[in-house]
Every structure is written in C-alpha cells, then in structure tokens.
C-alpha cells in the first residue's frame, strides 16, 4: 500500500476558501481533495498531492464543514 493511500488522519478544511478534505500521514499534510459544486451536486473533484503545492492557502477546521 502506498504512503498516499493510507492516511492516519482526515480532517475537513478549506483550500483557497473552498471546502476540502485534508489527508494527513504521520502528522504531515499528504493530500487535499477539493470538491466543486454547481449548487446541487459535486461537479468536479480535485486531488492535490504535490508536496510543493500543499500548505499554501490550506486551513484545517476543528469541526465539520457544510458544503
């Protein structure tokens, strides 16, 4: 199993102001998933796992998030 496939922590957060799922491995942000909605359903889903692009504009939330 790859390092990316087995997160040991998943939290809700935001990326550039958009709702996101933040995947952590050993306390380090490993990937983010951002859903784009048309107002009724998810129209696109983006996953960013490039370490050079993670960390900028990412904010973790302690509670849940509403889409």
Coordinates of N, CA, C and O in Angstrom, one line a residue:
X1 N 0.8 -1.2 0.0 CA 0.0 0.0 0.0 C 0.9 1.2 0.0 O 1.9 1.3 0.7
X2 N 0.5 2.2 -0.8 CA 1.3 3.4 -0.9 C 1.2 4.3 0.3 O 0.2 4.2 1.0
X3 N 2.1 5.2 0.5 CA 2.1 6.2 1.5 C 0.9 7.1 1.4 O 0.2 7.4 2.4
X4 N 0.5 7.5 0.2 CA -0.7 8.3 0.0 C -2.0 7.6 0.3 O -2.9 8.2 0.9
X5 N -2.1 6.3 0.0 CA -3.3 5.6 0.2 C -3.8 5.3 1.6 O -4.9 5.0 1.9
X6 N -2.9 5.5 2.6 CA -3.2 5.1 3.9 C -3.0 6.3 4.9 O -2.1 6.4 5.7
X7 N -4.0 7.3 4.8 CA -3.8 8.4 5.7 C -4.1 7.9 7.2 O -4.9 7.0 7.4
X8 N -3.5 8.5 8.2 CA -3.9 8.2 9.5 C -4.7 9.3 10.2 O -5.0 9.2 11.3
X9 N -5.0 10.3 9.4 CA -5.8 11.4 9.9 C -6.5 12.1 8.7 O -5.8 12.4 7.8
X10 N -7.8 12.3 8.8 CA -8.5 13.1 7.8 C -9.3 14.1 8.5 O -10.0 13.9 9.5
X11 N -9.2 15.4 8.0 CA -10.0 16.5 8.6 C -10.6 17.3 7.5 O -10.1 17.3 6.4
X12 N -11.7 18.0 7.9 CA -12.3 19.0 7.0 C -11.5 20.3 7.1 O -10.9 20.6 8.1
X13 N -11.5 21.0 6.0 CA -10.8 22.3 6.0 C -11.2 23.1 4.8 O -12.2 22.8 4.1
X14 N -10.3 24.1 4.4 CA -10.6 24.8 3.2 C -9.2 25.0 2.5 O -8.2 25.0 3.0
X15 N -9.4 25.1 1.2 CA -8.2 25.4 0.3 C -8.7 26.5 -0.6 O -9.7 26.5 -1.3
X16 N -8.0 27.7 -0.5 CA -8.3 28.9 -1.2 C -9.8 29.2 -1.0 O -10.5 29.6 -2.0
X17 N -10.3 29.0 0.2 CA -11.7 29.4 0.5 C -12.7 28.4 0.2 O -13.9 28.6 0.5
X18 N -12.3 27.3 -0.4 CA -13.2 26.2 -0.8 C -13.2 25.1 0.1 O -12.1 24.7 0.7
X19 N -14.3 24.4 0.4 CA -14.3 23.2 1.3 C -13.4 22.1 0.8 O -13.3 21.9 -0.4
X20 N -12.7 21.5 1.7 CA -11.7 20.5 1.3 C -11.6 19.4 2.4 O -11.9 19.6 3.5
X21 N -11.1 18.2 1.9 CA -10.8 17.1 2.8 C -9.3 17.1 2.9 O -8.6 17.0 1.8
X22 N -8.7 17.2 4.1 CA -7.3 17.2 4.3 C -6.8 15.9 4.8 O -7.3 15.4 5.8
X23 N -5.9 15.2 4.1 CA -5.4 13.9 4.5 C -4.0 14.0 5.0 O -3.1 14.6 4.3
X24 N -3.8 13.6 6.3 CA -2.5 13.7 6.9 C -1.9 12.3 7.1 O -2.6 11.3 7.3
X25 N -0.6 12.2 7.0 CA 0.1 11.0 7.3 C 1.3 11.3 8.2 O 2.1 12.2 7.9
X26 N 1.3 10.7 9.4 CA 2.3 10.9 10.4 C 2.3 12.4 10.8 O 3.4 13.0 11.0
X27 N 1.2 13.1 10.8 CA 1.1 14.5 11.2 C 1.5 15.5 10.1 O 1.5 16.7 10.3
X28 N 1.8 15.0 8.9 CA 2.2 15.8 7.8 C 1.1 15.8 6.7 O 0.6 14.7 6.4
X29 N 0.7 17.0 6.2 CA -0.3 17.1 5.2 C 0.2 16.3 4.0 O 1.2 16.7 3.4
X30 N -0.5 15.3 3.6 CA -0.1 14.4 2.4 C -0.9 14.7 1.2 O -0.4 14.6 0.1
X31 N -2.2 15.2 1.3 CA -3.0 15.5 0.1 C -4.2 16.2 0.6 O -4.6 16.2 1.7
X32 N -4.8 16.9 -0.4 CA -6.1 17.6 -0.2 C -7.0 17.2 -1.3 O -6.6 17.0 -2.4
X33 N -8.3 17.1 -1.0 CA -9.3 16.9 -2.0 C -10.3 18.0 -1.9 O -10.8 18.3 -0.9
X34 N -10.5 18.7 -3.1 CA -11.4 19.8 -3.2 C -12.6 19.5 -4.1 O -12.4 19.0 -5.2
X35 N -13.8 19.7 -3.6 CA -15.0 19.4 -4.4 C -15.5 20.7 -4.9 O -15.7 21.7 -4.2
X36 N -15.9 20.8 -6.2 CA -16.5 21.9 -6.8 C -18.0 21.6 -7.0 O -18.3 20.5 -7.6
X37 N -18.9 22.4 -6.6 CA -20.3 22.2 -6.6 C -21.0 23.1 -7.6 O -20.6 24.3 -7.7
X38 N -22.0 22.6 -8.2 CA -22.9 23.5 -9.1 C -24.0 24.0 -8.3 O -25.0 24.6 -8.8
X39 N -24.0 23.8 -6.9 CA -25.1 24.3 -6.1 C -26.0 23.1 -5.6 O -26.7 23.2 -4.7
X40 N -26.1 22.1 -6.4 CA -26.9 20.9 -6.1 C -26.1 19.6 -5.9 O -26.5 18.7 -5.2
X41 N -25.0 19.5 -6.7 CA -24.2 18.3 -6.6 C -22.8 18.6 -6.9 O -22.4 19.7 -7.4
X42 N -21.9 17.7 -6.6 CA -20.5 17.9 -6.9 C -20.3 17.7 -8.4 O -20.7 16.7 -9.0
X43 N -19.7 18.7 -9.0 CA -19.4 18.6 -10.5 C -18.0 18.2 -10.8 O -17.7 17.7 -11.9
X44 N -17.1 18.5 -9.9 CA -15.7 18.2 -10.1 C -15.0 17.9 -8.8 O -15.4 18.4 -7.7
X45 N -14.0 17.0 -8.8 CA -13.3 16.6 -7.6 C -11.8 16.7 -7.9 O -11.4 16.0 -8.9
X46 N -11.0 17.5 -7.2 CA -9.6 17.6 -7.5 C -8.8 17.1 -6.3 O -9.2 17.4 -5.1
X47 N -7.8 16.3 -6.5 CA -6.9 15.9 -5.5 C -5.5 16.5 -5.8 O -5.0 16.4 -6.9
X48 N -4.9 17.1 -4.7 CA -3.6 17.7 -4.9 C -2.7 16.9 -3.9 O -3.0 16.9 -2.7
X49 N -1.6 16.3 -4.4 CA -0.7 15.6 -3.5 C 0.7 16.0 -3.8 O 1.6 15.4 -3.2
X50 N 0.9 17.0 -4.6 CA 2.3 17.5 -4.8 C 2.8 18.3 -3.6 O 2.2 19.3 -3.3
X51 N 3.8 17.8 -2.9 CA 4.3 18.5 -1.7 C 4.6 20.0 -1.9 O 4.5 20.8 -1.0
X52 N 5.0 20.3 -3.1 CA 5.4 21.7 -3.4 C 4.1 22.6 -3.5 O 4.3 23.8 -3.3
X53 N 3.0 22.0 -3.7 CA 1.7 22.8 -3.8 C 0.9 22.8 -2.5 O -0.1 23.5 -2.4
X54 N 1.2 21.9 -1.6 CA 0.5 21.8 -0.3 C 1.0 22.8 0.7 O 2.1 23.2 0.7
X55 N 0.1 23.3 1.5 CA 0.4 24.2 2.6 C 0.1 25.6 2.3 O -0.2 26.4 3.2
X56 N 0.0 26.0 1.1 CA -0.4 27.4 0.7 C -1.9 27.5 0.6 O -2.5 26.8 -0.2
X57 N -2.5 28.3 1.4 CA -4.0 28.5 1.3 C -4.8 27.4 2.0 O -6.0 27.3 1.8
X58 N -4.1 26.5 2.7 CA -4.9 25.4 3.4 C -5.1 25.7 4.8 O -4.2 26.1 5.5
X59 N -6.4 25.6 5.2 CA -6.8 25.8 6.6 C -7.6 24.7 7.1 O -8.6 24.3 6.5
X60 N -7.1 24.1 8.3 CA -7.9 23.0 8.9 C -8.9 23.5 9.8 O -8.8 24.5 10.4
X61 N -10.1 22.8 9.9 CA -11.2 23.2 10.8 C -11.3 22.1 11.8 O -11.0 20.9 11.6
X62 N -11.6 22.5 13.0 CA -11.8 21.5 14.1 C -13.1 20.8 14.0 O -13.2 19.7 14.5
X63 N -14.1 21.4 13.5 CA -15.4 20.8 13.4 C -15.7 20.4 12.0 O -14.8 20.3 11.1
X64 N -16.9 20.1 11.7 CA -17.4 19.7 10.4 C -17.5 20.9 9.5 O -17.2 22.0 9.9
X65 N -17.8 20.6 8.2 CA -17.9 21.7 7.3 C -19.2 21.5 6.5 O -19.7 20.4 6.4
X66 N -19.8 22.6 6.1 CA -21.0 22.4 5.2 C -20.7 22.8 3.8 O -19.9 23.7 3.6
X67 N -21.2 22.0 2.9 CA -20.9 22.2 1.5 C -21.9 23.2 1.0 O -22.5 23.5 0.2

